[in-house]
Coordinates of C-alpha atoms in Angstrom, one line a residue:
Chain A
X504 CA 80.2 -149.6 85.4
X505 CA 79.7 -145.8 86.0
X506 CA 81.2 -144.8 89.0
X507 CA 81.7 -142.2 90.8
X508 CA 81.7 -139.2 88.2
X509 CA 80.3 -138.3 84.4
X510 CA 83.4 -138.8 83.2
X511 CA 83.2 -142.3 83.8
X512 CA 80.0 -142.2 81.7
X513 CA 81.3 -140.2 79.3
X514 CA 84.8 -142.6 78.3
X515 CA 82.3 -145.6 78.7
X516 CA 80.3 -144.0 76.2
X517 CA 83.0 -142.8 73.8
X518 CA 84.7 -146.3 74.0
X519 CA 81.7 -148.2 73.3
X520 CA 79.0 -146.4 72.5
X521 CA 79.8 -144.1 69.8
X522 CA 78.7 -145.7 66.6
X523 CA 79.1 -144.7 63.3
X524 CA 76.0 -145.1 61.4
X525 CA 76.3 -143.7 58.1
X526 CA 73.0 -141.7 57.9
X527 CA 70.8 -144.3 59.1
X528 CA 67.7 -142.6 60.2
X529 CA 66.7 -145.1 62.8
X530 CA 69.7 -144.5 65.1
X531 CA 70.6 -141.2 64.7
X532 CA 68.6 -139.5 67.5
X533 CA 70.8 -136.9 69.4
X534 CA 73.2 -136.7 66.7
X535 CA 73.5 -133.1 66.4
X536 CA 74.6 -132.5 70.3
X537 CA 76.4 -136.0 70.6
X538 CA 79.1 -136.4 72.4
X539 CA 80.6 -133.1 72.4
X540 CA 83.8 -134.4 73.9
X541 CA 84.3 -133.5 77.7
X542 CA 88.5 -133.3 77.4
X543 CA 89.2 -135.3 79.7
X544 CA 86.7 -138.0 78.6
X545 CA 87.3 -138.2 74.8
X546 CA 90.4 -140.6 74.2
X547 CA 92.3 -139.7 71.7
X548 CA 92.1 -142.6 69.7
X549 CA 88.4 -142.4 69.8
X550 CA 88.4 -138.8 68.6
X551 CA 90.2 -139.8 65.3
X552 CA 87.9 -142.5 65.0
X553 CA 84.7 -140.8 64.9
X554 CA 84.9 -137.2 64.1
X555 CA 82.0 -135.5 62.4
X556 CA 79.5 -137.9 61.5
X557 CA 79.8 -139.7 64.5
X558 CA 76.4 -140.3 65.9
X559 CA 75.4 -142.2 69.1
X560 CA 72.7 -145.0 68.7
X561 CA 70.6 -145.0 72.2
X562 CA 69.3 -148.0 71.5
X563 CA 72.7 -149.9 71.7
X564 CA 73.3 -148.4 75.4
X565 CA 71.0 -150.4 78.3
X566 CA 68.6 -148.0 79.8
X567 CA 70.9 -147.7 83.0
X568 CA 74.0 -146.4 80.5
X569 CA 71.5 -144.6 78.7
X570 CA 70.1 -143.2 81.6
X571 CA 73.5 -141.6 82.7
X572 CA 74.1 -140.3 79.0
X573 CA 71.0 -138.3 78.9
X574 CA 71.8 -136.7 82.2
X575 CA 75.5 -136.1 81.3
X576 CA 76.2 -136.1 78.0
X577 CA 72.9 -135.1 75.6
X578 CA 73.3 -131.3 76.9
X579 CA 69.8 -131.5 78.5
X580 CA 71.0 -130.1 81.8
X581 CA 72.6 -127.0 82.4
X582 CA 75.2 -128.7 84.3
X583 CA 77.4 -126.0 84.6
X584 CA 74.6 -124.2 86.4
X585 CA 75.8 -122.4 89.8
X586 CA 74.8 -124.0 93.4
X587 CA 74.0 -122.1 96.7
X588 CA 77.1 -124.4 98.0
X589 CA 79.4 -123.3 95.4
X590 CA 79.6 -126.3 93.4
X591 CA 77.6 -127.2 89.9
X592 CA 74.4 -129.0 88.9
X593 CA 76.9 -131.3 87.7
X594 CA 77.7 -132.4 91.2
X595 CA 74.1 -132.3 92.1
X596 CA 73.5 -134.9 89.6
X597 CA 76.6 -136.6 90.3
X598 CA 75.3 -139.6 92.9
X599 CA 77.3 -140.6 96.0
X600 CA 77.9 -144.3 97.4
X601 CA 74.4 -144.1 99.3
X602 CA 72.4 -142.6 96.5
X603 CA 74.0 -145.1 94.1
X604 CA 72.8 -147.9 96.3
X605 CA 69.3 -146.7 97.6
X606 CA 68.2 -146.2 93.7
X607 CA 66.1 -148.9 93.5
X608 CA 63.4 -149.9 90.5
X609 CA 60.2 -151.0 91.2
X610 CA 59.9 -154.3 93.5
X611 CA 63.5 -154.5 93.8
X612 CA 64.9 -154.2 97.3
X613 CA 68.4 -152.9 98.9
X614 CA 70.3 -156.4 99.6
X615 CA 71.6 -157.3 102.8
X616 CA 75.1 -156.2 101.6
X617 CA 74.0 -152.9 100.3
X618 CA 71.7 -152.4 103.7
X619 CA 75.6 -153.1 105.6
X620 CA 77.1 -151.0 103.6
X621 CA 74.8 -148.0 103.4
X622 CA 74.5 -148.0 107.4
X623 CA 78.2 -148.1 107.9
X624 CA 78.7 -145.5 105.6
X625 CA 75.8 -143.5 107.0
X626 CA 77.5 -144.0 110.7
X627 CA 81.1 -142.8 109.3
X628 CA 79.5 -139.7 108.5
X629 CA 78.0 -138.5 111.6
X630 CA 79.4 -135.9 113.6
X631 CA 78.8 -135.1 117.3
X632 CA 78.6 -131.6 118.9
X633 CA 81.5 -131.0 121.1
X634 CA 80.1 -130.4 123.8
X635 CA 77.3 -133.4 123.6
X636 CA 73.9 -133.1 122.0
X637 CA 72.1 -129.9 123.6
X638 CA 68.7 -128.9 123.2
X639 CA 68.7 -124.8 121.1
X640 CA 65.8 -122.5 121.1
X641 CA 62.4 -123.8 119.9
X642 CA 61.4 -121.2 118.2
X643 CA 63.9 -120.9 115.8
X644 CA 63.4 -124.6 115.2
X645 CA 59.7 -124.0 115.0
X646 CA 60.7 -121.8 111.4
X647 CA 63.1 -124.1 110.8
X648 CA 61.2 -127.2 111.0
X649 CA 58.6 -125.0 108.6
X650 CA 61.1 -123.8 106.0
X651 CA 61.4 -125.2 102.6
X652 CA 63.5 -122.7 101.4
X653 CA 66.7 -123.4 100.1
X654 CA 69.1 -125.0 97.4
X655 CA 66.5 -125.0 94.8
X656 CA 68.4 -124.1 91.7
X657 CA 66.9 -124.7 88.1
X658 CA 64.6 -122.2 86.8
X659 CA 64.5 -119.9 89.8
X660 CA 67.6 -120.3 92.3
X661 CA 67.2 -119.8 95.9
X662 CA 69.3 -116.7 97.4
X663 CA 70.5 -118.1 100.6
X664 CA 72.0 -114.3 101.0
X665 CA 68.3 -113.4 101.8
X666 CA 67.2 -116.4 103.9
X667 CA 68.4 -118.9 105.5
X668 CA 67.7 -122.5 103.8
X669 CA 65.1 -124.6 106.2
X670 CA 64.8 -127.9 106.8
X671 CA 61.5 -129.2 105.1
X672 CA 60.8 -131.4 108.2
X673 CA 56.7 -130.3 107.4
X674 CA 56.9 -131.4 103.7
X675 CA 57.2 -134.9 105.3
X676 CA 55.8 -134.8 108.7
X677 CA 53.2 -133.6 110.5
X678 CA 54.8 -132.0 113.8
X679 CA 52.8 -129.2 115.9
X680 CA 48.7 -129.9 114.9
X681 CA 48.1 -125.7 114.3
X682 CA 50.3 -126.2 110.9
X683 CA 49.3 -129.1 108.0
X684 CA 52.4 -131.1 107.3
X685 CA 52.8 -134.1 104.9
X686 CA 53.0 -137.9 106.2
X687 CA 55.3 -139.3 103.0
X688 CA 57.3 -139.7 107.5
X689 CA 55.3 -140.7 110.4
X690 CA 54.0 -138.3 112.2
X691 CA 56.0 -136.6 115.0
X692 CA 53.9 -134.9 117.1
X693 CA 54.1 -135.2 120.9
X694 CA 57.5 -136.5 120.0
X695 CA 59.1 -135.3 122.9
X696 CA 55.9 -135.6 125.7
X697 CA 55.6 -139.7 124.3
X698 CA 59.4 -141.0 123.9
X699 CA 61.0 -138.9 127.2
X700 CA 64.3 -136.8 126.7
X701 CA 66.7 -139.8 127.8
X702 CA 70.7 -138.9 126.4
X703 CA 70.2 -142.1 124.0
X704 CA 66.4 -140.5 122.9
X705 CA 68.4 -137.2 121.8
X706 CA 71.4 -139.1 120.5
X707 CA 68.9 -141.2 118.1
X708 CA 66.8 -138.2 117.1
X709 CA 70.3 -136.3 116.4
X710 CA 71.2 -139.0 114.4
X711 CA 68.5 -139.5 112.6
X712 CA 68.2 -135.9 111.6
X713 CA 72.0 -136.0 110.3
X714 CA 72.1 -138.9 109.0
X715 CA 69.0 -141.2 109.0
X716 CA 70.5 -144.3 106.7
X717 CA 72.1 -145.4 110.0
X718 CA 68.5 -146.4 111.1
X719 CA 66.7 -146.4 108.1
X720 CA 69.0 -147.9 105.1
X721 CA 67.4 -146.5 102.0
X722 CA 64.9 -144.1 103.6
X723 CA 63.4 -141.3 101.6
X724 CA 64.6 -138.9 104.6
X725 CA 67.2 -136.8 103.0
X726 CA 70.7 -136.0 105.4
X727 CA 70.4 -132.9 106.5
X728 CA 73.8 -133.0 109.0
X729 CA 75.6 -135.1 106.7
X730 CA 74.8 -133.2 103.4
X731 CA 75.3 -129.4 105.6
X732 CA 72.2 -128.4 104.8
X733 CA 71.4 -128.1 108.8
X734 CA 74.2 -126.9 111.1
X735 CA 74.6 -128.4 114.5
X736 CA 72.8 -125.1 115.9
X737 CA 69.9 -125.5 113.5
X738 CA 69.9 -129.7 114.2
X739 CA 69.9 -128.3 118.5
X740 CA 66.9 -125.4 117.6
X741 CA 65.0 -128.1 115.8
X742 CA 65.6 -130.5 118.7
X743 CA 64.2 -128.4 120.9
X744 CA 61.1 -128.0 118.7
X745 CA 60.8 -131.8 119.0
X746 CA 61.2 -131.9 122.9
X747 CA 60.9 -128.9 124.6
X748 CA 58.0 -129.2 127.3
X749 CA 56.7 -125.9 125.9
X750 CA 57.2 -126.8 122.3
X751 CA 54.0 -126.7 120.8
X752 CA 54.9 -129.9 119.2
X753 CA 54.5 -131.7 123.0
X754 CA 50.7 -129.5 123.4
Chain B
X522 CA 31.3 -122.1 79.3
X523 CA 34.2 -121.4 76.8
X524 CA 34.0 -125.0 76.1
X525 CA 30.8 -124.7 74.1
X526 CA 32.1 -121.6 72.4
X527 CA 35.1 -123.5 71.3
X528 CA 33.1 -126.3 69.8
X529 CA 31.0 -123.9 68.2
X530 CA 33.9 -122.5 66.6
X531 CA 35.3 -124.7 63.9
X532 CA 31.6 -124.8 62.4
X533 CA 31.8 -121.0 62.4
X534 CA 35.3 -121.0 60.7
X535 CA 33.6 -123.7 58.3
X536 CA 37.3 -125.2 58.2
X537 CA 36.5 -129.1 59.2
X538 CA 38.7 -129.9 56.2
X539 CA 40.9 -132.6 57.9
X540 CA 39.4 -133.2 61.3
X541 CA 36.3 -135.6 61.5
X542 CA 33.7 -135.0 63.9
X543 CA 35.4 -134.5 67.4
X544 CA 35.9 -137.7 69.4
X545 CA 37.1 -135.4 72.5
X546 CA 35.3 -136.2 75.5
X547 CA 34.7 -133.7 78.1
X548 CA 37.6 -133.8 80.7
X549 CA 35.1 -132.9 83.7
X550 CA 33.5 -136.0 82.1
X551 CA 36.3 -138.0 81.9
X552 CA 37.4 -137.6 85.8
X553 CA 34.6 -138.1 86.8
X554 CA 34.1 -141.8 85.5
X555 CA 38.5 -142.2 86.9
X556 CA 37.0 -141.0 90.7
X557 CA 34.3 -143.4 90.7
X558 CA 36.8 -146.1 89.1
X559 CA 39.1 -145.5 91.9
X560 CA 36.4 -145.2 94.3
X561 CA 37.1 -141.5 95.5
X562 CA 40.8 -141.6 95.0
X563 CA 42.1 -139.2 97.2
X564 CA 44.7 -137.1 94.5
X565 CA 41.6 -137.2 91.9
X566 CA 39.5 -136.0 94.5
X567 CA 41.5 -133.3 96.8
X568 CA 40.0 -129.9 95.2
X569 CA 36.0 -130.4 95.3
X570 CA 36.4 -126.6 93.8
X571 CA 38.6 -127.2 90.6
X572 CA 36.2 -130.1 89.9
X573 CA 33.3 -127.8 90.3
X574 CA 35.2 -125.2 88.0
X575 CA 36.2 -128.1 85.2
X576 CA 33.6 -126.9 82.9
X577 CA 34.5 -123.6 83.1
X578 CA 38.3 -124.2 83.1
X579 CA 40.3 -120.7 81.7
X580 CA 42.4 -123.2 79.8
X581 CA 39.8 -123.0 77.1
X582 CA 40.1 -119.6 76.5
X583 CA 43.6 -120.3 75.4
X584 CA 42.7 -123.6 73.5
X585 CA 40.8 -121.1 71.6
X586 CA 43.5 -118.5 71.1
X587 CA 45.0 -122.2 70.0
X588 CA 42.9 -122.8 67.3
X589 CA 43.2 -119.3 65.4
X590 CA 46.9 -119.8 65.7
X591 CA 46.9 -122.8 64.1
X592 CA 44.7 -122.0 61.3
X593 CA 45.9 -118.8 60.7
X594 CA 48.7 -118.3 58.0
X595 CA 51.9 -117.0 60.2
X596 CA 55.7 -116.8 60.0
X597 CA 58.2 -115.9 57.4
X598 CA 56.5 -118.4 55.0
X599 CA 53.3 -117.0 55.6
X600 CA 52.1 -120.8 56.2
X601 CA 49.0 -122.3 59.0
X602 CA 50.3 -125.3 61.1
X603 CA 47.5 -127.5 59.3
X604 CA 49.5 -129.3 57.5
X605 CA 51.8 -130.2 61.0
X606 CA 52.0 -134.5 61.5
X607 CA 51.7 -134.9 65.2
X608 CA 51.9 -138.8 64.1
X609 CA 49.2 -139.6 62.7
X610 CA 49.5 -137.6 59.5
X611 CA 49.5 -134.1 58.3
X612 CA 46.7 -131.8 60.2
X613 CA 45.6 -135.2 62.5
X614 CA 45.1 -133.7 66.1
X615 CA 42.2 -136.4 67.1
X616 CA 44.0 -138.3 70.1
X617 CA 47.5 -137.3 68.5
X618 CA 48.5 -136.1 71.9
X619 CA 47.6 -139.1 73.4
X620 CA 49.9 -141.0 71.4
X621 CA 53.2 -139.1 72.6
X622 CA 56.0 -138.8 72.5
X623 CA 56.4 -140.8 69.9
X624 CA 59.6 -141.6 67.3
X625 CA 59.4 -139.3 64.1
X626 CA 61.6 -140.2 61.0
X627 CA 61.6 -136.9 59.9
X628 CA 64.0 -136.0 62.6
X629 CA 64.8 -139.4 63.7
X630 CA 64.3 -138.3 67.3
X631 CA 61.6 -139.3 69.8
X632 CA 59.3 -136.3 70.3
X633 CA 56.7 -134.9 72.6
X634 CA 54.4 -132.4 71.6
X635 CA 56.1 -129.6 72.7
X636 CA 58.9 -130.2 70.3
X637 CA 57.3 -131.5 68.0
X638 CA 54.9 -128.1 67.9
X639 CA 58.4 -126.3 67.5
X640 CA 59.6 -128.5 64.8
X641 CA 56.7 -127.4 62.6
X642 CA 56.7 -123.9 63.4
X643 CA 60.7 -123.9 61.9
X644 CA 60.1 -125.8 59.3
X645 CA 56.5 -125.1 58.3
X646 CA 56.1 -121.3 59.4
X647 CA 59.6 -120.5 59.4
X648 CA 60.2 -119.4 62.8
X649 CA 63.8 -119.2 64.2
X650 CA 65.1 -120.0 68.1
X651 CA 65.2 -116.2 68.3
X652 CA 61.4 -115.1 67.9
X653 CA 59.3 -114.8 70.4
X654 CA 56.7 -117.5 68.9
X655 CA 58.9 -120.3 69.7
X656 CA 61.3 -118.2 72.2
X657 CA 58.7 -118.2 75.1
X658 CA 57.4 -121.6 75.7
X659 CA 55.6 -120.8 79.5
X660 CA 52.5 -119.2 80.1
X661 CA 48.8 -118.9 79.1
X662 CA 50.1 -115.7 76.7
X663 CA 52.9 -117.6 75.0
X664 CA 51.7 -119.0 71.2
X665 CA 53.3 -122.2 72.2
X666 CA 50.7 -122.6 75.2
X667 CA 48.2 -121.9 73.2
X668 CA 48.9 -124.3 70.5
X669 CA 49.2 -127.0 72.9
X670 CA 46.0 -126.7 74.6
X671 CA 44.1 -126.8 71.4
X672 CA 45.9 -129.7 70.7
X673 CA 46.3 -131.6 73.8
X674 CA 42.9 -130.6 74.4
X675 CA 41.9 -133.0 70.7
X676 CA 42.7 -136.3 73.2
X677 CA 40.3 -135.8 76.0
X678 CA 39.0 -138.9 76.9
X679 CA 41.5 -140.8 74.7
X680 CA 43.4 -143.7 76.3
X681 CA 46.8 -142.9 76.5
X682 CA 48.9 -144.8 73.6
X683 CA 52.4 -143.8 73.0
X684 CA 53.6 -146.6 70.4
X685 CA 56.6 -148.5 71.5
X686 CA 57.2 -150.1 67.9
X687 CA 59.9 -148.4 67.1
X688 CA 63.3 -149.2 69.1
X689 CA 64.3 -145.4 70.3
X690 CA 60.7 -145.4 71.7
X691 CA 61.4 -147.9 74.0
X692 CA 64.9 -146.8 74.6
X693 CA 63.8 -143.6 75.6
X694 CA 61.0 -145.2 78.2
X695 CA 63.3 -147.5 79.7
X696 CA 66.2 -144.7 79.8
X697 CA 62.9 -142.3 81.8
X698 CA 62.3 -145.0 83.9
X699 CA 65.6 -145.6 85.6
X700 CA 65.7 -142.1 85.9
X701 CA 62.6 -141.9 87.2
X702 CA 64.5 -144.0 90.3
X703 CA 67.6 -142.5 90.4
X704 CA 68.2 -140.2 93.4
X705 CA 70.5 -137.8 93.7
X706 CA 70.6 -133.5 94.7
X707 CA 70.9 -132.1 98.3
X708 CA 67.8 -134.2 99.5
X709 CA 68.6 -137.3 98.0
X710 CA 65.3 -137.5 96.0
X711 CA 64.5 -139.3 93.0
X712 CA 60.3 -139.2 91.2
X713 CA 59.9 -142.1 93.0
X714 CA 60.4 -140.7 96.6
X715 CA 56.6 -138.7 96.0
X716 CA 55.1 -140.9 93.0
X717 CA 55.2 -144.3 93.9
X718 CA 52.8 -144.8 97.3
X719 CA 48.8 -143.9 97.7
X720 CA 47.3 -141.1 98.9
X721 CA 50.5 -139.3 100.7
X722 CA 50.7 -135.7 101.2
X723 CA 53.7 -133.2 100.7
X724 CA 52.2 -130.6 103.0
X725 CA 48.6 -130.0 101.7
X726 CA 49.0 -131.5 98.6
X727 CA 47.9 -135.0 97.3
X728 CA 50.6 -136.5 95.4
X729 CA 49.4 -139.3 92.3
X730 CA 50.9 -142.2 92.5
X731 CA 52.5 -143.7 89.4
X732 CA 51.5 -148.0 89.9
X733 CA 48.1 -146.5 89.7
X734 CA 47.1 -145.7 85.9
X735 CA 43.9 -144.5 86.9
X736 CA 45.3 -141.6 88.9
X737 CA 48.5 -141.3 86.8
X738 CA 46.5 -140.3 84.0
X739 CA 45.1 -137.0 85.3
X740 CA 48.9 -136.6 87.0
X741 CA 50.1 -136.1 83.5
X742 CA 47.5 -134.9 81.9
X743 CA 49.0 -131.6 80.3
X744 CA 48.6 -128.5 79.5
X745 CA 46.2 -128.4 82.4
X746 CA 45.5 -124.6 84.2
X747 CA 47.1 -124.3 87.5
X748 CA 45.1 -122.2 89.8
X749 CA 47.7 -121.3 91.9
X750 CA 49.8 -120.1 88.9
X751 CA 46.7 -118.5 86.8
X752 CA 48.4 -120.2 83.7
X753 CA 48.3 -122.6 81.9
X754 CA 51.1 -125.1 82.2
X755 CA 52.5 -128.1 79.6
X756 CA 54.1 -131.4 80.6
X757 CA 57.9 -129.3 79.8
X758 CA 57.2 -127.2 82.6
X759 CA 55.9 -129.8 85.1
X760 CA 59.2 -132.1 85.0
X761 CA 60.9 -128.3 85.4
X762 CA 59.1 -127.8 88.9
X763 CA 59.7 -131.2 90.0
X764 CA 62.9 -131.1 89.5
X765 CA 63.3 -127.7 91.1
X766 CA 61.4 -129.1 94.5
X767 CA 64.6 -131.7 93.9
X768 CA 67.6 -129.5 93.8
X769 CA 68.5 -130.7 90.5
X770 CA 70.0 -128.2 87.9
X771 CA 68.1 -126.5 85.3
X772 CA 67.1 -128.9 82.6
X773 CA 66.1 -128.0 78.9
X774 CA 63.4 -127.7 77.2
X775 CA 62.7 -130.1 75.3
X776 CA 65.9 -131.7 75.7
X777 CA 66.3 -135.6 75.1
X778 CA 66.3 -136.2 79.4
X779 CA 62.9 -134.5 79.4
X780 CA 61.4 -136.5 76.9
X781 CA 63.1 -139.9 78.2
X782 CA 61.1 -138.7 81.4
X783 CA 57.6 -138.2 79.8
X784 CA 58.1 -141.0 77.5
X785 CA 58.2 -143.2 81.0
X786 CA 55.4 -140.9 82.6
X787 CA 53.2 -141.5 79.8
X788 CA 53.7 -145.1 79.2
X789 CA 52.6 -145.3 82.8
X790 CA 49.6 -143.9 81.9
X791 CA 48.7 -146.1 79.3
X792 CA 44.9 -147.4 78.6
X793 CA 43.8 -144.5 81.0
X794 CA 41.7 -141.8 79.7
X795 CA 43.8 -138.3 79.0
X796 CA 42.0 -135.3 81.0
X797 CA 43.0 -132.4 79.2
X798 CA 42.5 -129.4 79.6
X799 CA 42.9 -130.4 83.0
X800 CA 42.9 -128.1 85.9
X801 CA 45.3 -128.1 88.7
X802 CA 46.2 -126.6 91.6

């Protein structure tokens, strides 16, 4: 029902969601900041019909439609709010095909369709190095791999003009044993000394660090190539942190 | 040991007019029954030093700064916040926090005790948007902080209870729980990519998983002091950092998506013990 943007949400819930209800006290939660009419959203039709003492009964909506009002239409996000990649916390909020189909509720599992899906759409958005997948400096990686800076907006944005944004590979994994990383991912290290650097080893690892749902449908690995977060000299430097001999990753 | 001066203090005030005798239990008490319940649960259980320093926790310093503020006459109508229904009626704080948010016909809106603490200060004290007793809602110095530990800190040891009776309560919980799975940002992350396994780390730090209460509990146990931020924090600012570590956008205080979020976080909660003041890291 809600597709692709908030506008979406926002005729769904001026078409059927806007009630009038005369005063009544048990529905009238959010009335003062309901619906203030995105102009694109707000049909005519359904202006005229509700003006000011329109109100908006949550507990009409299912939790899913509900959901997507509180996030785009209660005013409870800055959603305007500026993002290191120029867009707006609107578009942050805004979920994509993969995010749509990897949101899943407790006990319930990606379908075999969705797992298809996901993965194809996961392998459309890889793209290569021209001149094949190299190995950069593993030092750089080293930080990189470390870094949890970057594109962290609400109460206290990240400047990307004084550092560059990292790729949280620690918050997840260990890697190199002299720093503590987290283990929501297996652990990586000797990555490179155990599993060989064979072209199809780097063309995995590559792959999985730009875009893992090709492997992993649903994994909680975020996409660092396919989302830009890492550029293909940061994905090479990290690499290299992963198999270089003198790594200390592979010590 | 603030602790023992705060309970000394309402006998010294002689103002026991609507409270009856304190049914708080110790929080270094109460996590300490949860950790042998879970058999050492590793989140309950990662800082052997904040458990040592429960007792003397700074947060009670500021529950005490909480209690003069409440009974002290303030704002344009010169008025104390006694007579302020956290739900279960006027001046009530014994295991009020435990039973939020919770659906308030006054306003008609589901509220959490951070808005609700704002609500009376308007309409009790006076207080506008614009001064700074309701302005600045984050950090130990902040009236707001204050108020909330004295209050939050009225439910330690109570099980957690927010009533679902009414039907924006359980709107509002099932609206936090799909969000609560709902991924989205740069990283893809929704709550449940760090809340829903046990004992994984984000770097050094223990994350509490939400399918077990017993942990879940001290999770959202709030206003707790966090060590590393030498303040004390509320449950507003919590779902702030969170979503910050997420990439999302700024979110409101207090707005209707942060209480559709604690609504779910507390539910989850339910029949476990509050901890509060807690202290975190």
């Amino acid at each position: 029902m809600f597709k692709k943007t908030s506008t979406a949400a926002a005729v769904a819930a001026a078409t059927s969601l806007l009630l009038i209800t005369g005063g009544c006290s048990a529905t009238n939660a959010g009335k003062t900041e309901a619906a203030k009419p995105a102009p694109a959203a707000a049909a005519p039709a359904a202006a005229a019909a509700a003006p000011k003492a329109k109100s908006v009964d949550y507990t009409a909506m299912s939790p899913k439609a509900l959901a997507e009002y509180l996030i785009f239409e209660s005013g409870s996000y800055e959603l305007d709010q500026p993002t290191q990649e120029g867009t707006t916390g609107r578009a942050r909020l805004t979920q994509d095909e993969i995010q749509k189909a990897c949101s899943l509720m407790k006990g319930e599992e990606v379908s075999d369709k969705a797992r298809e899906k996901v993965m194809a759409l996961a392998a459309a958005s890889i793209k290569y190095p021209e001149g094949g997948i190299k190995l950069g400096d593993w030092k750089k990686g080293r930080e990189l791999a470390w870094s949890g800076f970057g594109y962290r907006t609400a109460h206290n944005p990240d400047d990307h003009s004084s550092r560059e944004a990292g790729g949280n590979c620690y918050n997840c994994h260990q890697l190199a044993t002299d720093r503590t990383g987290g283990d929501i991912g297996p652990s990586l290290t000797g990555y490179g000394k155990n599993r060989g650097s064979s072209p199809d080893m780097l063309k995995y690892t590559y792959e999985v660090i730009y875009n893992p749902h090709v492997y992993f449908a649903c994994t909680n690995m975020p996409r660092m190539g396919a989302t830009g977060v890492l550029n293909q000299q940061q994905i090479a430097d990290i690499m290299a942190y992963l198999f270089d001999p003198a790594s200390p990753v592979n010590k | 040991m603030f602790k023992k001066a705060l309970r000394a203090l309402p006998i010294a005030l002689a103002v026991a007019a609507t409270a009856g005798p304190s049914m708080a239990e110790a929080p270094e008490d109460v996590l300490d029954a949860l950790i042998k319940k879970t058999n050492n649960s590793p989140y309950l259980t990662q800082s052997p030093q904040n458990i040592m320093m429960m007792p003397d926790n700074p947060a009670w310093l500021v529950a005490e700064a909480g209690e003069i503020l409440f009974k002290t006459p303030r704002g344009p109508k010169n008025a104390s916040l006694e007579k302020c229904d956290f739900g279960k009626g006027p001046g009530v704080l014994e295991g009020a926090h435990a039973e939020l948010p919770r659906y308030f016909a006054d306003t008609g809106k589901v509220m959490d005790l951070d808005t609700r603490l704002v609500h009376c200060m308007k309409t009790l004290q006076g207080f506008t948007n614009d001064d700074p007793a309701i302005k600045k809602k984050h950090g130990s110095d902040s009236d707001i902080m204050k108020l909330q530990t004295y209050i939050g800190s009225k439910s330690s040891g109570v099980p957690w209870n927010p009533p679902m009776n009414h039907p924006l309560e359980k709107a509002m919980r099932d609206a936090g729980e799909v969000m609560f799975y709902r991924r989205s940002g740069t990283m893809d992350f929704s709550c449940a990519t760090c809340h829903t396994q046990d004992g994984k780390r984000i770097r050094a730090s223990v994350l509490p998983n939400v399918y077990v209460p017993e942990e879940w509990t001290k999770a959202i146990s709030w206003p707790a002091h966090r060590t590393s931020h030498e303040h004390v924090r509320s449950s507003q600012h919590r779902v702030l950092e969170c979503l910050w570590q997420m990439r999302y956008p700024n979110i409101k205080n207090g707005s209707d998506a942060s209480i559709a979020l604690i609504s779910f976080w507390t539910d989850a909660a339910r029949g476990q013990p509050a901890v509060v003041p807690d202290l975190k890291r």
